[in-house]
């Protein structure tokens, strides 16, 4: 099955840019109740994922950094421990299963590597559950 069926399109995805601030990331994560958010550059390409852990490590390892001055730290200045590996839009659902073990979402890109959306781990698990147990819904 083609993954386009499961795609949450970019217009419905909360994302940030490398020029977004640490404070914007924290506020967006809190608002959407996310633990990780994709980072998209000005060309629309997926460049990585920022996680709560990345933000906490930056806060811990930066002397004098507190919530009030997180608006001075750009995401491009924050080390990321991992990036969610993207897949191409013409991938199959089976390609996503191994990625979803360690990723809350799988970024989806087109053949020019332009970000077009995500597929959530919960959508992948739901598909697998229905497939394995032949449930309808």
Short mmCIF file of N, CA, C and O in Angstrom, two decimals:
data_model
loop_
_atom_site.label_atom_id
_atom_site.label_comp_id
_atom_site.label_asym_id
_atom_site.label_seq_id
_atom_site.Cartn_x
_atom_site.Cartn_y
_atom_site.Cartn_z
N UNK A 1 0.84 -1.18 0.00
CA UNK A 1 0.00 0.00 0.00
C UNK A 1 0.88 1.24 0.00
O UNK A 1 1.85 1.32 0.74
N UNK A 2 0.54 2.20 -0.82
CA UNK A 2 1.29 3.45 -0.91
C UNK A 2 1.03 4.30 0.33
O UNK A 2 -0.08 4.36 0.84
N UNK A 3 2.05 4.98 0.79
CA UNK A 3 1.94 5.75 2.04
C UNK A 3 1.14 7.03 1.91
O UNK A 3 0.76 7.61 2.92
N UNK A 4 0.86 7.48 0.70
CA UNK A 4 0.11 8.73 0.52
C UNK A 4 -1.24 8.66 1.24
O UNK A 4 -1.75 9.69 1.69
N UNK A 5 -1.79 7.47 1.37
CA UNK A 5 -3.06 7.28 2.06
C UNK A 5 -2.98 7.73 3.53
O UNK A 5 -3.96 8.18 4.10
N UNK A 6 -1.81 7.61 4.14
CA UNK A 6 -1.63 7.91 5.57
C UNK A 6 -1.07 9.30 5.82
O UNK A 6 -0.92 9.71 6.97
N UNK A 7 -0.74 10.02 4.79
CA UNK A 7 -0.03 11.29 4.91
C UNK A 7 -0.85 12.38 5.58
O UNK A 7 -2.00 12.62 5.21
N UNK A 8 -0.25 13.01 6.58
CA UNK A 8 -0.78 14.26 7.11
C UNK A 8 -0.02 15.35 6.35
O UNK A 8 1.20 15.47 6.49
N UNK A 9 -0.71 16.14 5.51
CA UNK A 9 0.00 17.10 4.66
C UNK A 9 0.64 18.24 5.44
O UNK A 9 0.22 18.57 6.55
N UNK A 10 1.65 18.82 4.83
CA UNK A 10 2.43 19.89 5.45
C UNK A 10 1.54 21.00 6.03
O UNK A 10 1.83 21.51 7.11
N UNK A 11 0.46 21.35 5.35
CA UNK A 11 -0.40 22.43 5.83
C UNK A 11 -1.06 22.10 7.17
O UNK A 11 -1.51 23.01 7.87
N UNK A 12 -1.09 20.82 7.53
CA UNK A 12 -1.69 20.40 8.80
C UNK A 12 -0.64 20.03 9.85
O UNK A 12 -0.98 19.59 10.94
N UNK A 13 0.64 20.21 9.52
CA UNK A 13 1.74 19.80 10.40
C UNK A 13 2.37 21.02 11.05
O UNK A 13 2.67 22.01 10.37
N UNK A 14 2.58 20.95 12.35
CA UNK A 14 3.34 21.99 13.04
C UNK A 14 4.81 21.74 12.75
O UNK A 14 5.31 20.63 12.93
N UNK A 15 5.49 22.76 12.25
CA UNK A 15 6.92 22.63 11.97
C UNK A 15 7.61 23.95 12.29
O UNK A 15 6.96 24.98 12.51
N UNK A 16 8.93 23.91 12.30
CA UNK A 16 9.74 25.09 12.59
C UNK A 16 10.79 25.24 11.51
O UNK A 16 10.96 24.35 10.68
N UNK A 17 11.51 26.35 11.54
CA UNK A 17 12.63 26.57 10.62
C UNK A 17 13.91 26.65 11.44
O UNK A 17 13.86 26.83 12.66
N UNK A 18 15.07 26.53 10.79
CA UNK A 18 16.33 26.68 11.53
C UNK A 18 16.47 28.05 12.19
O UNK A 18 17.21 28.20 13.16
N UNK A 19 15.74 29.04 11.67
CA UNK A 19 15.79 30.39 12.24
C UNK A 19 14.76 30.61 13.34
O UNK A 19 14.72 31.69 13.93
N UNK A 20 13.94 29.61 13.62
CA UNK A 20 13.01 29.70 14.75
C UNK A 20 13.83 29.70 16.04
O UNK A 20 14.95 29.20 16.08
N UNK A 21 13.25 30.27 17.07
CA UNK A 21 13.96 30.33 18.34
C UNK A 21 13.61 29.14 19.23
O UNK A 21 12.60 28.46 19.03
N UNK A 22 14.46 28.94 20.20
CA UNK A 22 14.23 27.89 21.18
C UNK A 22 12.90 28.11 21.89
O UNK A 22 12.14 27.18 22.11
N UNK A 23 12.60 29.36 22.19
CA UNK A 23 11.32 29.67 22.85
C UNK A 23 10.14 29.30 21.96
O UNK A 23 9.15 28.75 22.42
N UNK A 24 10.23 29.61 20.67
CA UNK A 24 9.15 29.25 19.74
C UNK A 24 8.96 27.74 19.71
O UNK A 24 7.82 27.25 19.67
N UNK A 25 10.06 27.01 19.74
CA UNK A 25 9.98 25.54 19.75
C UNK A 25 9.28 25.05 21.01
O UNK A 25 8.39 24.20 20.95
N UNK A 26 9.70 25.58 22.15
CA UNK A 26 9.09 25.18 23.41
C UNK A 26 7.59 25.48 23.43
O UNK A 26 6.78 24.65 23.85
N UNK A 27 7.23 26.66 22.97
CA UNK A 27 5.82 27.05 22.99
C UNK A 27 4.98 26.23 22.01
O UNK A 27 3.86 25.83 22.31
N UNK A 28 5.55 25.93 20.83
CA UNK A 28 4.81 25.13 19.85
C UNK A 28 4.64 23.70 20.36
O UNK A 28 3.58 23.10 20.21
N UNK A 29 5.69 23.16 20.97
CA UNK A 29 5.59 21.81 21.53
C UNK A 29 4.55 21.76 22.64
O UNK A 29 3.76 20.82 22.71
N UNK A 30 4.55 22.76 23.49
CA UNK A 30 3.56 22.80 24.57
C UNK A 30 2.14 22.91 24.00
O UNK A 30 1.24 22.18 24.41
N UNK A 31 1.94 23.81 23.07
CA UNK A 31 0.61 24.05 22.50
C UNK A 31 0.06 22.79 21.83
O UNK A 31 -1.10 22.43 22.03
N UNK A 32 0.90 22.12 21.05
CA UNK A 32 0.45 20.93 20.31
C UNK A 32 0.63 19.64 21.09
O UNK A 32 0.20 18.58 20.63
N UNK A 33 1.28 19.73 22.25
CA UNK A 33 1.58 18.57 23.09
C UNK A 33 2.45 17.55 22.35
O UNK A 33 2.23 16.35 22.41
N UNK A 34 3.46 18.06 21.64
CA UNK A 34 4.40 17.24 20.89
C UNK A 34 5.70 17.11 21.68
O UNK A 34 6.04 17.98 22.48
N UNK A 35 6.42 16.04 21.42
CA UNK A 35 7.75 15.86 22.00
C UNK A 35 8.84 16.08 20.96
O UNK A 35 10.01 16.14 21.29
N UNK A 36 8.43 16.22 19.69
CA UNK A 36 9.37 16.45 18.60
C UNK A 36 8.64 17.15 17.45
O UNK A 36 7.44 16.92 17.25
N UNK A 37 9.39 18.00 16.74
CA UNK A 37 8.80 18.76 15.63
C UNK A 37 9.80 18.79 14.47
O UNK A 37 11.00 19.00 14.69
N UNK A 38 9.31 18.62 13.23
CA UNK A 38 10.22 18.71 12.09
C UNK A 38 10.73 20.13 11.87
O UNK A 38 10.04 21.10 12.18
N UNK A 39 11.94 20.21 11.33
CA UNK A 39 12.53 21.50 10.96
C UNK A 39 12.63 21.52 9.43
O UNK A 39 13.17 20.61 8.82
N UNK A 40 12.08 22.59 8.84
CA UNK A 40 12.01 22.75 7.40
C UNK A 40 12.76 24.03 7.02
O UNK A 40 12.51 25.08 7.62
N UNK A 41 13.65 23.96 6.03
CA UNK A 41 14.40 25.17 5.66
C UNK A 41 13.59 26.06 4.71
O UNK A 41 12.46 25.72 4.34
N UNK A 42 14.18 27.19 4.32
CA UNK A 42 13.47 28.15 3.47
C UNK A 42 13.13 27.61 2.09
O UNK A 42 12.25 28.12 1.41
N UNK A 43 13.84 26.58 1.66
CA UNK A 43 13.56 25.93 0.37
C UNK A 43 12.48 24.87 0.50
O UNK A 43 12.17 24.18 -0.47
N UNK A 44 11.95 24.67 1.71
CA UNK A 44 10.91 23.68 1.94
C UNK A 44 11.42 22.28 2.19
O UNK A 44 10.64 21.34 2.26
N UNK A 45 12.73 22.13 2.33
CA UNK A 45 13.32 20.81 2.54
C UNK A 45 13.39 20.47 4.03
O UNK A 45 13.67 21.32 4.86
N UNK A 46 13.15 19.20 4.31
CA UNK A 46 13.28 18.69 5.67
C UNK A 46 14.76 18.67 6.03
O UNK A 46 15.58 18.12 5.31
N UNK A 47 15.12 19.31 7.17
CA UNK A 47 16.53 19.34 7.59
C UNK A 47 16.77 18.63 8.91
O UNK A 47 17.91 18.44 9.31
N UNK A 48 15.70 18.25 9.60
CA UNK A 48 15.90 17.53 10.85
C UNK A 48 14.68 17.61 11.76
O UNK A 48 13.62 18.10 11.37
N UNK A 49 14.89 17.14 12.96
CA UNK A 49 13.84 17.11 13.97
C UNK A 49 14.41 17.67 15.27
O UNK A 49 15.50 17.29 15.68
N UNK A 50 13.68 18.55 15.90
CA UNK A 50 14.07 19.06 17.22
C UNK A 50 13.20 18.37 18.25
O UNK A 50 11.99 18.21 18.05
N UNK A 51 13.83 17.89 19.32
CA UNK A 51 13.09 17.17 20.36
C UNK A 51 13.16 17.91 21.68
O UNK A 51 14.01 18.79 21.88
N UNK A 52 12.27 17.54 22.59
CA UNK A 52 12.33 18.09 23.94
C UNK A 52 13.70 17.85 24.56
O UNK A 52 14.25 18.72 25.23
N UNK A 53 14.24 16.67 24.33
CA UNK A 53 15.55 16.34 24.87
C UNK A 53 16.63 17.27 24.37
O UNK A 53 17.50 17.71 25.13
N UNK A 54 16.60 17.60 23.07
CA UNK A 54 17.59 18.53 22.51
C UNK A 54 17.51 19.88 23.23
O UNK A 54 18.54 20.48 23.55
N UNK A 55 16.28 20.33 23.46
CA UNK A 55 16.09 21.62 24.13
C UNK A 55 16.55 21.57 25.59
O UNK A 55 17.18 22.51 26.08
N UNK A 56 16.25 20.47 26.25
CA UNK A 56 16.68 20.33 27.65
C UNK A 56 18.20 20.26 27.78
O UNK A 56 18.78 20.87 28.68
N UNK A 57 18.87 19.53 26.86
CA UNK A 57 20.33 19.46 26.90
C UNK A 57 20.94 20.83 26.64
O UNK A 57 21.93 21.21 27.26
N UNK A 58 20.35 21.60 25.73
CA UNK A 58 20.85 22.96 25.46
C UNK A 58 20.71 23.81 26.71
O UNK A 58 21.64 24.54 27.09
N UNK A 59 19.57 23.73 27.36
CA UNK A 59 19.34 24.49 28.59
C UNK A 59 20.32 24.08 29.68
O UNK A 59 20.93 24.93 30.34
N UNK A 60 20.54 22.80 29.85
CA UNK A 60 21.44 22.29 30.88
C UNK A 60 22.89 22.70 30.62
O UNK A 60 23.62 23.05 31.54
N UNK A 61 23.30 22.67 29.35
CA UNK A 61 24.71 22.87 29.02
C UNK A 61 25.09 24.30 28.63
O UNK A 61 26.22 24.54 28.21
N UNK A 62 24.16 25.24 28.76
CA UNK A 62 24.44 26.63 28.42
C UNK A 62 24.34 27.48 29.67
O UNK A 62 23.24 27.72 30.18
N UNK A 63 25.48 27.94 30.19
CA UNK A 63 25.46 28.78 31.39
C UNK A 63 24.60 30.02 31.18
O UNK A 63 24.59 30.61 30.10
N UNK A 64 23.86 30.37 32.19
CA UNK A 64 23.01 31.57 32.21
C UNK A 64 21.80 31.51 31.27
O UNK A 64 21.11 32.50 31.10
N UNK A 65 21.55 30.37 30.64
CA UNK A 65 20.36 30.25 29.80
C UNK A 65 19.19 29.87 30.68
O UNK A 65 19.27 28.95 31.50
N UNK A 66 18.10 30.61 30.54
CA UNK A 66 16.86 30.29 31.24
C UNK A 66 15.71 30.55 30.28
O UNK A 66 15.92 31.01 29.16
N UNK A 67 14.50 30.26 30.71
CA UNK A 67 13.36 30.38 29.79
C UNK A 67 13.23 31.79 29.24
O UNK A 67 12.90 31.98 28.07
N UNK A 68 13.52 32.79 30.05
CA UNK A 68 13.36 34.17 29.61
C UNK A 68 14.24 34.52 28.41
O UNK A 68 13.86 35.32 27.58
N UNK A 69 15.43 33.94 28.33
CA UNK A 69 16.30 34.31 27.22
C UNK A 69 16.42 33.23 26.14
O UNK A 69 17.31 33.29 25.30
N UNK A 70 15.50 32.27 26.14
CA UNK A 70 15.49 31.26 25.08
C UNK A 70 15.12 31.86 23.72
O UNK A 70 15.37 31.25 22.70
N UNK A 71 14.56 33.06 23.72
CA UNK A 71 14.23 33.71 22.46
C UNK A 71 15.47 34.21 21.73
O UNK A 71 15.39 34.64 20.58
N UNK A 72 16.62 34.13 22.37
CA UNK A 72 17.89 34.55 21.74
C UNK A 72 18.63 33.38 21.10
O UNK A 72 19.62 33.58 20.40
N UNK A 73 18.16 32.15 21.31
CA UNK A 73 18.82 30.95 20.79
C UNK A 73 18.05 30.45 19.57
O UNK A 73 16.86 30.13 19.66
N UNK A 74 18.72 30.37 18.42
CA UNK A 74 18.10 29.86 17.20
C UNK A 74 18.24 28.34 17.15
O UNK A 74 19.24 27.78 17.63
N UNK A 75 17.29 27.68 16.53
CA UNK A 75 17.34 26.22 16.45
C UNK A 75 18.58 25.73 15.73
O UNK A 75 19.13 24.68 16.05
N UNK A 76 19.08 26.49 14.76
CA UNK A 76 20.29 26.07 14.04
C UNK A 76 21.51 26.02 14.96
O UNK A 76 22.51 25.42 14.62
N UNK A 77 21.41 26.63 16.14
CA UNK A 77 22.50 26.65 17.11
C UNK A 77 22.42 25.49 18.11
O UNK A 77 23.29 25.33 18.95
N UNK A 78 21.37 24.70 18.02
CA UNK A 78 21.13 23.63 18.98
C UNK A 78 21.52 22.29 18.38
O UNK A 78 21.06 21.93 17.29
N UNK A 79 22.36 21.56 19.09
CA UNK A 79 22.73 20.21 18.65
C UNK A 79 21.53 19.29 18.76
O UNK A 79 20.78 19.34 19.73
N UNK A 80 21.38 18.45 17.75
CA UNK A 80 20.29 17.47 17.77
C UNK A 80 20.91 16.09 17.93
O UNK A 80 21.86 15.73 17.25
N UNK A 81 20.34 15.31 18.82
CA UNK A 81 20.85 13.96 19.09
C UNK A 81 20.46 12.98 18.00
O UNK A 81 21.15 12.02 17.75
N UNK A 82 19.32 13.22 17.36
CA UNK A 82 18.85 12.33 16.29
C UNK A 82 17.91 13.11 15.38
O UNK A 82 17.32 14.10 15.79
N UNK A 83 17.81 12.68 14.16
CA UNK A 83 16.85 13.24 13.24
C UNK A 83 15.98 12.11 12.72
O UNK A 83 16.49 11.02 12.44
N UNK A 84 14.70 12.38 12.65
CA UNK A 84 13.81 11.37 12.10
C UNK A 84 14.16 11.18 10.63
O UNK A 84 14.22 12.14 9.87
N UNK A 85 14.38 9.94 10.25
CA UNK A 85 14.74 9.63 8.87
C UNK A 85 13.50 9.78 7.99
O UNK A 85 12.46 9.21 8.27
N UNK A 86 13.63 10.54 6.90
CA UNK A 86 12.47 10.70 6.00
C UNK A 86 12.36 9.56 5.00
O UNK A 86 13.31 8.81 4.79
N UNK A 87 11.19 9.46 4.40
CA UNK A 87 10.96 8.53 3.30
C UNK A 87 10.40 9.32 2.13
O UNK A 87 9.87 10.42 2.29
N UNK A 88 10.49 8.73 0.95
CA UNK A 88 9.92 9.35 -0.24
C UNK A 88 8.44 8.99 -0.35
O UNK A 88 8.01 7.94 0.12
N UNK A 89 7.70 9.85 -1.00
CA UNK A 89 6.25 9.67 -1.12
C UNK A 89 5.88 8.39 -1.84
O UNK A 89 4.81 7.84 -1.61
N UNK A 90 6.76 7.85 -2.66
CA UNK A 90 6.43 6.62 -3.38
C UNK A 90 6.83 5.35 -2.60
O UNK A 90 6.78 4.25 -3.14
N UNK A 91 7.18 5.52 -1.33
CA UNK A 91 7.51 4.37 -0.48
C UNK A 91 6.24 3.58 -0.16
O UNK A 91 5.13 4.07 -0.33
N UNK A 92 6.44 2.38 0.36
CA UNK A 92 5.33 1.55 0.79
C UNK A 92 5.22 1.57 2.31
O UNK A 92 6.19 1.88 3.00
N UNK A 93 4.07 1.22 2.82
CA UNK A 93 3.83 1.22 4.26
C UNK A 93 4.85 0.33 4.98
O UNK A 93 5.28 0.65 6.08
N UNK A 94 5.26 -0.74 4.35
CA UNK A 94 6.23 -1.65 4.98
C UNK A 94 7.56 -0.94 5.26
O UNK A 94 8.26 -1.27 6.21
N UNK A 95 7.88 0.07 4.44
CA UNK A 95 9.11 0.84 4.64
C UNK A 95 9.08 1.65 5.93
O UNK A 95 10.12 2.04 6.45
N UNK A 96 7.88 1.92 6.42
CA UNK A 96 7.73 2.78 7.59
C UNK A 96 7.81 2.03 8.92
O UNK A 96 8.11 2.63 9.95
N UNK A 97 7.53 0.76 8.90
CA UNK A 97 7.39 0.01 10.16
C UNK A 97 8.67 0.07 10.99
O UNK A 97 8.62 0.40 12.18
N UNK A 98 9.82 -0.21 10.40
CA UNK A 98 11.05 -0.19 11.19
C UNK A 98 11.40 1.22 11.66
O UNK A 98 11.92 1.40 12.77
N UNK A 99 11.09 2.23 10.86
CA UNK A 99 11.35 3.61 11.28
C UNK A 99 10.48 4.03 12.45
O UNK A 99 10.92 4.77 13.34
N UNK A 100 9.25 3.55 12.47
CA UNK A 100 8.31 3.98 13.50
C UNK A 100 8.64 3.43 14.88
O UNK A 100 8.10 3.91 15.87
N UNK A 101 9.52 2.48 14.95
CA UNK A 101 9.92 1.95 16.26
C UNK A 101 10.58 3.03 17.10
O UNK A 101 10.33 3.15 18.30
N UNK A 102 11.42 3.85 16.48
CA UNK A 102 12.18 4.87 17.21
C UNK A 102 11.78 6.30 16.89
O UNK A 102 12.44 7.22 17.35
N UNK A 103 10.77 6.49 16.07
CA UNK A 103 10.35 7.83 15.67
C UNK A 103 8.86 8.01 15.94
O UNK A 103 8.06 7.14 15.60
N UNK A 104 8.48 9.16 16.51
CA UNK A 104 7.07 9.47 16.72
C UNK A 104 6.36 9.71 15.40
O UNK A 104 5.16 9.52 15.29
N UNK A 105 7.12 10.17 14.43
CA UNK A 105 6.57 10.41 13.10
C UNK A 105 7.66 10.17 12.07
O UNK A 105 8.85 10.20 12.38
N UNK A 106 7.22 9.92 10.84
CA UNK A 106 8.14 9.74 9.73
C UNK A 106 7.91 10.89 8.75
O UNK A 106 6.81 11.02 8.21
N UNK A 107 8.92 11.73 8.54
CA UNK A 107 8.78 12.80 7.55
C UNK A 107 8.69 12.21 6.14
O UNK A 107 9.35 11.21 5.84
N UNK A 108 7.89 12.83 5.29
CA UNK A 108 7.74 12.37 3.91
C UNK A 108 8.18 13.51 2.99
O UNK A 108 7.78 14.66 3.17
N UNK A 109 9.02 13.15 2.01
CA UNK A 109 9.54 14.13 1.06
C UNK A 109 9.23 13.68 -0.37
O UNK A 109 8.99 12.50 -0.62
N UNK A 110 9.26 14.65 -1.28
CA UNK A 110 9.08 14.30 -2.69
C UNK A 110 10.44 13.98 -3.31
O UNK A 110 11.46 13.95 -2.60
N UNK A 111 10.48 13.77 -4.61
CA UNK A 111 11.74 13.37 -5.24
C UNK A 111 12.79 14.48 -5.27
O UNK A 111 13.95 14.23 -5.55
N UNK A 112 12.39 15.72 -4.93
CA UNK A 112 13.33 16.83 -4.80
C UNK A 112 13.72 17.06 -3.33
O UNK A 112 14.33 18.06 -3.00
N UNK A 113 13.29 16.14 -2.47
CA UNK A 113 13.53 16.19 -1.02
C UNK A 113 12.81 17.35 -0.33
O UNK A 113 13.20 17.80 0.73
N UNK A 114 11.74 17.82 -0.97
CA UNK A 114 10.90 18.86 -0.37
C UNK A 114 9.92 18.19 0.57
O UNK A 114 9.27 17.20 0.22
N UNK A 115 9.80 18.72 1.77
CA UNK A 115 8.91 18.19 2.80
C UNK A 115 7.47 18.34 2.36
O UNK A 115 7.03 19.43 1.99
N UNK A 116 6.72 17.22 2.39
CA UNK A 116 5.31 17.30 2.01
C UNK A 116 4.37 16.86 3.13
O UNK A 116 3.16 17.00 3.01
N UNK A 117 4.91 16.34 4.24
CA UNK A 117 4.07 15.97 5.36
C UNK A 117 4.72 14.91 6.24
O UNK A 117 5.92 14.64 6.12
N UNK A 118 3.90 14.34 7.09
CA UNK A 118 4.38 13.29 8.00
C UNK A 118 3.38 12.14 8.04
O UNK A 118 2.22 12.29 7.66
N UNK A 119 3.88 11.03 8.52
CA UNK A 119 3.02 9.91 8.88
C UNK A 119 3.32 9.60 10.33
O UNK A 119 4.48 9.39 10.70
N UNK A 120 2.29 9.59 11.15
CA UNK A 120 2.50 9.38 12.58
C UNK A 120 2.64 7.90 12.92
O UNK A 120 2.12 7.03 12.21
N UNK A 121 3.34 7.66 14.00
CA UNK A 121 3.50 6.29 14.47
C UNK A 121 2.14 5.68 14.78
O UNK A 121 1.90 4.51 14.49
N UNK A 122 1.23 6.46 15.33
CA UNK A 122 -0.09 5.91 15.66
C UNK A 122 -0.84 5.46 14.41
O UNK A 122 -1.55 4.45 14.44
N UNK A 123 -0.69 6.18 13.30
CA UNK A 123 -1.33 5.75 12.05
C UNK A 123 -0.73 4.45 11.54
O UNK A 123 -1.43 3.58 11.02
N UNK A 124 0.59 4.29 11.70
CA UNK A 124 1.27 3.07 11.27
C UNK A 124 0.83 1.89 12.13
O UNK A 124 0.50 0.81 11.62
N UNK A 125 0.77 2.09 13.43
CA UNK A 125 0.34 1.03 14.34
C UNK A 125 -1.11 0.65 14.07
O UNK A 125 -1.46 -0.54 14.03
N UNK A 126 -1.95 1.64 13.84
CA UNK A 126 -3.36 1.37 13.54
C UNK A 126 -3.49 0.53 12.27
O UNK A 126 -4.26 -0.44 12.23
N UNK A 127 -2.73 0.88 11.24
CA UNK A 127 -2.75 0.10 10.00
C UNK A 127 -2.32 -1.35 10.27
O UNK A 127 -2.96 -2.29 9.81
N UNK A 128 -1.22 -1.51 11.00
CA UNK A 128 -0.72 -2.86 11.28
C UNK A 128 -1.72 -3.67 12.09
O UNK A 128 -1.94 -4.85 11.82
N UNK A 129 -2.35 -3.04 13.05
CA UNK A 129 -3.35 -3.72 13.88
C UNK A 129 -4.51 -4.21 13.01
O UNK A 129 -4.91 -5.37 13.08
N UNK A 130 -5.02 -3.31 12.18
CA UNK A 130 -6.13 -3.69 11.31
C UNK A 130 -5.73 -4.77 10.31
O UNK A 130 -6.50 -5.68 10.02
N UNK A 131 -4.52 -4.68 9.80
CA UNK A 131 -4.04 -5.66 8.84
C UNK A 131 -3.88 -7.04 9.51
O UNK A 131 -4.32 -8.05 8.97
N UNK A 132 -3.28 -7.04 10.68
CA UNK A 132 -3.04 -8.31 11.38
C UNK A 132 -4.32 -8.98 11.87
O UNK A 132 -4.45 -10.19 11.84
N UNK A 133 -5.24 -8.17 12.31
CA UNK A 133 -6.45 -8.73 12.90
C UNK A 133 -7.66 -8.57 11.99
O UNK A 133 -8.80 -8.80 12.41
N UNK A 134 -7.40 -8.15 10.75
CA UNK A 134 -8.44 -8.04 9.73
C UNK A 134 -9.65 -7.26 10.22
O UNK A 134 -10.79 -7.66 10.01
N UNK A 135 -9.38 -6.15 10.92
CA UNK A 135 -10.46 -5.30 11.42
C UNK A 135 -10.86 -4.32 10.35
O UNK A 135 -10.07 -3.89 9.55
N UNK A 136 -12.10 -3.90 10.38
CA UNK A 136 -12.59 -2.91 9.44
C UNK A 136 -12.95 -1.66 10.22
O UNK A 136 -13.51 -1.73 11.29
N UNK A 137 -12.61 -0.51 9.62
CA UNK A 137 -12.94 0.82 10.15
C UNK A 137 -12.34 1.84 9.28
O UNK A 137 -11.33 2.06 8.95
#
